[in-house]
Amino acid sequence: MAFQLLLNFFIAVVWMFISVSFTASTFIVGFILGLIMLWIMQRFIPGRFYMSRVWAVIKLVVLFFKELFMANIQVLLLIIQPKMPIKPAIFALPTSLEKEWQITLLSSLITLTPGTLVLDVSEDSKTLYIHAINYEDSDDAINSIRDTFEKAILEVSRS
Amino acid sequence: MKTNDVILQTTTKVIFFIIILFSIHIFFAGHYAPGGGFVGGLLTSSGIVLLLLAFDLKTVSTMLPINYTVMVAIGLLIALGTAAGSIFFNVPFFTHAFEYFTLPLLGKQSLHTAALFDAGVYLVVVGVTMTIIQSIGEDE
């Protein structure tokens, strides 16, 4: 990933030197040319073509905004009811993510979507403790997080 | 009871860069816009304090092996030297000089000796803040 990005920057700089114009537009043209070349040569370069990873990041951002919108509507529907039928609970979410930044990202995404809140990470970083505002079933909650955020983060970090 | 600070530490590693960049920007913006040596120094030390909160004193002192009291002395010397430089040109103490230079990469820039004085202020502020916080933190 980082190597491909460096190579792409290098190609863009070489393109600027070849065309003897040091402007941003020339750099962008060289960068796009480098992208096409890297896409052709991807079987010789270790790792996955890095634009697919950028695409995965974009998908994760879109998913996050969709979840944010839906969860806000759900919380709104909860709090405008006179009885406030909330069932607060704390449950443990076993996570398969290993790297520090993945756990941080997952915790931030869970915390930023209303209704759920990460309280703590266990000592071995294998379990997240989550507080939910309206808790019906732990399997449902765990599976919904698994299917959305964890899958998207794994998709980003797939080498 | 040990806690797992994985979230705090990971975000610190990212945010530290942003704080330091912003502090340098504020330091150089001080002549024409709000900012300057004092605010820049406080922002830099706040970045180091964030490191101290997320990690511990030993780790940070191995990362930045700086003697902050020496830093204060150097800052005071720079400020005094900038002020005393005016004596050699037969102008009153603390008179600043500035000149426009065309620098490579940066273009036409005004170089002002007040920036050097500000660098002295910056070093003193960082040194004093970190000395206070480290002395309190090392107390057992």
PDB file of C-alpha atoms in Angstrom, chain A:
ATOM      1  CA  MET A   1       0.000   0.000   0.000  1.00  0.00           C
ATOM      2  CA  ALA A   2       2.551   2.576   1.151  1.00  0.00           C
ATOM      3  CA  PHE A   3       5.071   1.321  -1.409  1.00  0.00           C
ATOM      4  CA  GLN A   4       2.563   1.652  -4.250  1.00  0.00           C
ATOM      5  CA  LEU A   5       1.619   5.148  -3.135  1.00  0.00           C
ATOM      6  CA  LEU A   6       5.299   6.171  -3.019  1.00  0.00           C
ATOM      7  CA  LEU A   7       5.840   4.679  -6.465  1.00  0.00           C
ATOM      8  CA  ASN A   8       2.866   6.628  -7.765  1.00  0.00           C
ATOM      9  CA  PHE A   9       4.218   9.888  -6.313  1.00  0.00           C
ATOM     10  CA  PHE A  10       7.619   9.107  -7.825  1.00  0.00           C
ATOM     11  CA  ILE A  11       6.046   8.552 -11.266  1.00  0.00           C
ATOM     12  CA  ALA A  12       4.176  11.846 -10.948  1.00  0.00           C
ATOM     13  CA  VAL A  13       7.397  13.713 -10.028  1.00  0.00           C
ATOM     14  CA  VAL A  14       9.248  12.082 -12.948  1.00  0.00           C
ATOM     15  CA  TRP A  15       6.391  13.187 -15.220  1.00  0.00           C
ATOM     16  CA  MET A  16       6.804  16.761 -13.922  1.00  0.00           C
ATOM     17  CA  PHE A  17      10.529  16.620 -14.703  1.00  0.00           C
ATOM     18  CA  ILE A  18       9.933  15.175 -18.174  1.00  0.00           C
ATOM     19  CA  SER A  19       7.393  17.822 -19.122  1.00  0.00           C
ATOM     20  CA  VAL A  20       9.454  20.604 -17.408  1.00  0.00           C
ATOM     21  CA  SER A  21       6.475  22.247 -15.738  1.00  0.00           C
ATOM     22  CA  PHE A  22       6.234  22.234 -11.972  1.00  0.00           C
ATOM     23  CA  THR A  23       2.578  22.971 -11.391  1.00  0.00           C
ATOM     24  CA  ALA A  24      -0.152  21.164  -9.517  1.00  0.00           C
ATOM     25  CA  SER A  25      -2.033  20.276 -12.713  1.00  0.00           C
ATOM     26  CA  THR A  26       1.022  18.552 -14.241  1.00  0.00           C
ATOM     27  CA  PHE A  27       1.470  16.608 -10.999  1.00  0.00           C
ATOM     28  CA  ILE A  28      -2.163  15.459 -11.084  1.00  0.00           C
ATOM     29  CA  VAL A  29      -1.834  14.345 -14.720  1.00  0.00           C
ATOM     30  CA  GLY A  30       1.337  12.416 -13.843  1.00  0.00           C
ATOM     31  CA  PHE A  31      -0.421  10.879 -10.838  1.00  0.00           C
ATOM     32  CA  ILE A  32      -3.298   9.622 -13.000  1.00  0.00           C
ATOM     33  CA  LEU A  33      -0.839   8.229 -15.564  1.00  0.00           C
ATOM     34  CA  GLY A  34       1.004   6.492 -12.716  1.00  0.00           C
ATOM     35  CA  LEU A  35      -2.303   5.025 -11.498  1.00  0.00           C
ATOM     36  CA  ILE A  36      -2.988   3.517 -14.931  1.00  0.00           C
ATOM     37  CA  MET A  37       0.566   2.102 -15.093  1.00  0.00           C
ATOM     38  CA  LEU A  38       0.302   0.633 -11.594  1.00  0.00           C
ATOM     39  CA  TRP A  39      -3.039  -0.947 -12.491  1.00  0.00           C
ATOM     40  CA  ILE A  40      -1.425  -2.618 -15.515  1.00  0.00           C
ATOM     41  CA  MET A  41       1.595  -3.779 -13.488  1.00  0.00           C
ATOM     42  CA  GLN A  42      -0.306  -4.865 -10.370  1.00  0.00           C
ATOM     43  CA  ARG A  43       0.545  -8.560 -10.702  1.00  0.00           C
ATOM     44  CA  PHE A  44       4.267  -7.751 -10.339  1.00  0.00           C
ATOM     45  CA  ILE A  45       3.847  -5.510  -7.310  1.00  0.00           C
ATOM     46  CA  PRO A  46       3.350  -7.122  -3.894  1.00  0.00           C
ATOM     47  CA  GLY A  47       0.054  -6.479  -2.148  1.00  0.00           C
ATOM     48  CA  ARG A  48      -3.335  -5.444  -3.407  1.00  0.00           C
ATOM     49  CA  PHE A  49      -3.862  -2.549  -5.848  1.00  0.00           C
ATOM     50  CA  TYR A  50      -4.165   0.413  -3.533  1.00  0.00           C
ATOM     51  CA  MET A  51      -7.125   2.133  -5.212  1.00  0.00           C
ATOM     52  CA  SER A  52      -9.317  -0.799  -4.151  1.00  0.00           C
ATOM     53  CA  ARG A  53      -8.374  -0.004  -0.576  1.00  0.00           C
ATOM     54  CA  VAL A  54      -9.262   3.663  -1.103  1.00  0.00           C
ATOM     55  CA  TRP A  55     -12.603   2.444  -2.491  1.00  0.00           C
ATOM     56  CA  ALA A  56     -13.108   0.363   0.667  1.00  0.00           C
ATOM     57  CA  VAL A  57     -12.431   3.448   2.810  1.00  0.00           C
ATOM     58  CA  ILE A  58     -15.025   5.426   0.814  1.00  0.00           C
ATOM     59  CA  LYS A  59     -17.529   2.600   1.316  1.00  0.00           C
ATOM     60  CA  LEU A  60     -16.827   2.612   5.060  1.00  0.00           C
ATOM     61  CA  VAL A  61     -17.445   6.382   5.247  1.00  0.00           C
ATOM     62  CA  VAL A  62     -20.743   6.057   3.342  1.00  0.00           C
ATOM     63  CA  LEU A  63     -21.808   3.168   5.592  1.00  0.00           C
ATOM     64  CA  PHE A  64     -20.969   5.233   8.662  1.00  0.00           C
ATOM     65  CA  PHE A  65     -23.094   8.179   7.530  1.00  0.00           C
ATOM     66  CA  LYS A  66     -25.995   5.871   6.671  1.00  0.00           C
ATOM     67  CA  GLU A  67     -25.806   4.204  10.104  1.00  0.00           C
ATOM     68  CA  LEU A  68     -25.509   7.595  11.800  1.00  0.00           C
ATOM     69  CA  PHE A  69     -28.684   8.828  10.088  1.00  0.00           C
ATOM     70  CA  MET A  70     -30.697   5.669  10.801  1.00  0.00           C
ATOM     71  CA  ALA A  71     -29.604   5.408  14.420  1.00  0.00           C
ATOM     72  CA  ASN A  72     -30.402   9.072  15.072  1.00  0.00           C
ATOM     73  CA  ILE A  73     -33.931   8.532  13.753  1.00  0.00           C
ATOM     74  CA  GLN A  74     -34.282   5.476  16.021  1.00  0.00           C
ATOM     75  CA  VAL A  75     -33.156   7.399  19.107  1.00  0.00           C
ATOM     76  CA  LEU A  76     -35.475  10.274  18.196  1.00  0.00           C
ATOM     77  CA  LEU A  77     -38.401   7.840  17.992  1.00  0.00           C
ATOM     78  CA  LEU A  78     -37.411   6.478  21.403  1.00  0.00           C
ATOM     79  CA  ILE A  79     -37.229   9.799  23.222  1.00  0.00           C
ATOM     80  CA  ILE A  80     -40.402  11.438  21.896  1.00  0.00           C
ATOM     81  CA  GLN A  81     -42.546   8.687  23.386  1.00  0.00           C
ATOM     82  CA  PRO A  82     -44.067   9.719  26.740  1.00  0.00           C
ATOM     83  CA  LYS A  83     -43.267   6.376  28.403  1.00  0.00           C
ATOM     84  CA  MET A  84     -39.662   6.224  27.128  1.00  0.00           C
ATOM     85  CA  PRO A  85     -39.541   2.460  26.637  1.00  0.00           C
ATOM     86  CA  ILE A  86     -35.774   2.151  26.928  1.00  0.00           C
ATOM     87  CA  LYS A  87     -33.975  -0.930  28.196  1.00  0.00           C
ATOM     88  CA  PRO A  88     -30.389   0.093  28.985  1.00  0.00           C
ATOM     89  CA  ALA A  89     -27.824  -2.683  29.192  1.00  0.00           C
ATOM     90  CA  ILE A  90     -24.121  -3.372  28.995  1.00  0.00           C
ATOM     91  CA  PHE A  91     -22.977  -6.272  26.828  1.00  0.00           C
ATOM     92  CA  ALA A  92     -19.622  -7.674  25.749  1.00  0.00           C
ATOM     93  CA  LEU A  93     -18.715  -7.736  22.075  1.00  0.00           C
ATOM     94  CA  PRO A  94     -16.007 -10.239  21.153  1.00  0.00           C
ATOM     95  CA  THR A  95     -14.037  -8.728  18.310  1.00  0.00           C
ATOM     96  CA  SER A  96     -11.773 -10.402  15.780  1.00  0.00           C
ATOM     97  CA  LEU A  97      -9.839  -7.203  15.053  1.00  0.00           C
ATOM     98  CA  GLU A  98      -6.242  -7.225  16.207  1.00  0.00           C
ATOM     99  CA  LYS A  99      -4.420  -4.026  15.306  1.00  0.00           C
ATOM    100  CA  GLU A 100      -4.657  -0.990  17.575  1.00  0.00           C
ATOM    101  CA  TRP A 101      -5.970   1.362  14.916  1.00  0.00           C
ATOM    102  CA  GLN A 102      -8.694  -1.092  13.923  1.00  0.00           C
ATOM    103  CA  ILE A 103      -9.953  -1.361  17.507  1.00  0.00           C
ATOM    104  CA  THR A 104      -9.815   2.429  17.891  1.00  0.00           C
ATOM    105  CA  LEU A 105     -11.717   2.951  14.648  1.00  0.00           C
ATOM    106  CA  LEU A 106     -14.364   0.370  15.557  1.00  0.00           C
ATOM    107  CA  SER A 107     -14.826   1.907  19.009  1.00  0.00           C
ATOM    108  CA  SER A 108     -15.142   5.384  17.551  1.00  0.00           C
ATOM    109  CA  LEU A 109     -17.704   4.259  14.987  1.00  0.00           C
ATOM    110  CA  ILE A 110     -19.763   2.437  17.637  1.00  0.00           C
ATOM    111  CA  THR A 111     -19.609   5.457  19.966  1.00  0.00           C
ATOM    112  CA  LEU A 112     -20.545   7.960  17.238  1.00  0.00           C
ATOM    113  CA  THR A 113     -23.665   6.061  16.258  1.00  0.00           C
ATOM    114  CA  PRO A 114     -26.321   6.990  18.824  1.00  0.00           C
ATOM    115  CA  GLY A 115     -27.735   4.332  21.090  1.00  0.00           C
ATOM    116  CA  THR A 116     -24.475   2.496  21.636  1.00  0.00           C
ATOM    117  CA  LEU A 117     -21.372   3.585  23.526  1.00  0.00           C
ATOM    118  CA  VAL A 118     -18.039   1.866  24.101  1.00  0.00           C
ATOM    119  CA  LEU A 119     -17.207   1.890  27.807  1.00  0.00           C
ATOM    120  CA  ASP A 120     -14.004  -0.108  27.946  1.00  0.00           C
ATOM    121  CA  VAL A 121     -11.630  -2.376  26.092  1.00  0.00           C
ATOM    122  CA  SER A 122     -10.545  -5.540  27.852  1.00  0.00           C
ATOM    123  CA  GLU A 123      -6.921  -6.124  28.856  1.00  0.00           C
ATOM    124  CA  ASP A 124      -6.164  -8.456  25.927  1.00  0.00           C
ATOM    125  CA  SER A 125      -8.044  -6.204  23.439  1.00  0.00           C
ATOM    126  CA  LYS A 126     -10.340  -9.065  22.453  1.00  0.00           C
ATOM    127  CA  THR A 127     -13.569  -7.779  23.983  1.00  0.00           C
ATOM    128  CA  LEU A 128     -15.309  -4.414  23.838  1.00  0.00           C
ATOM    129  CA  TYR A 129     -17.805  -3.519  26.558  1.00  0.00           C
ATOM    130  CA  ILE A 130     -20.699  -1.625  25.040  1.00  0.00           C
ATOM    131  CA  HIS A 131     -23.574   0.235  26.646  1.00  0.00           C
ATOM    132  CA  ALA A 132     -26.785   0.124  24.607  1.00  0.00           C
ATOM    133  CA  ILE A 133     -29.805   2.352  25.168  1.00  0.00           C
ATOM    134  CA  ASN A 134     -32.418  -0.072  23.913  1.00  0.00           C
ATOM    135  CA  TYR A 135     -31.288  -3.623  24.402  1.00  0.00           C
ATOM    136  CA  GLU A 136     -33.357  -6.575  23.185  1.00  0.00           C
ATOM    137  CA  ASP A 137     -30.969  -9.378  22.470  1.00  0.00           C
ATOM    138  CA  SER A 138     -27.205  -9.539  22.657  1.00  0.00           C
ATOM    139  CA  ASP A 139     -26.875 -11.771  19.610  1.00  0.00           C
ATOM    140  CA  ASP A 140     -28.805  -9.274  17.511  1.00  0.00           C
ATOM    141  CA  ALA A 141     -26.682  -6.347  18.667  1.00  0.00           C
ATOM    142  CA  ILE A 142     -23.397  -8.222  18.210  1.00  0.00           C
ATOM    143  CA  ASN A 143     -24.373  -9.490  14.786  1.00  0.00           C
ATOM    144  CA  SER A 144     -25.509  -6.098  13.540  1.00  0.00           C
ATOM    145  CA  ILE A 145     -22.167  -4.520  14.503  1.00  0.00           C
ATOM    146  CA  ARG A 146     -20.279  -7.507  13.076  1.00  0.00           C
ATOM    147  CA  ASP A 147     -22.062  -7.358   9.754  1.00  0.00           C
ATOM    148  CA  THR A 148     -21.632  -3.632   9.270  1.00  0.00           C
ATOM    149  CA  PHE A 149     -18.596  -1.963  10.817  1.00  0.00           C
ATOM    150  CA  GLU A 150     -16.300  -4.884  11.546  1.00  0.00           C
ATOM    151  CA  LYS A 151     -16.734  -6.283   8.043  1.00  0.00           C
ATOM    152  CA  ALA A 152     -16.034  -2.894   6.478  1.00  0.00           C
ATOM    153  CA  ILE A 153     -12.907  -2.335   8.595  1.00  0.00           C
ATOM    154  CA  LEU A 154     -11.616  -5.814   7.707  1.00  0.00           C
ATOM    155  CA  GLU A 155     -12.254  -4.994   4.054  1.00  0.00           C
ATOM    156  CA  VAL A 156     -10.091  -1.870   4.399  1.00  0.00           C
ATOM    157  CA  SER A 157      -7.189  -3.674   6.073  1.00  0.00           C
ATOM    158  CA  ARG A 158      -7.179  -6.763   3.819  1.00  0.00           C
ATOM    159  CA  SER A 159      -3.681  -6.926   2.320  1.00  0.00           C
TER     160      SER A 159
END
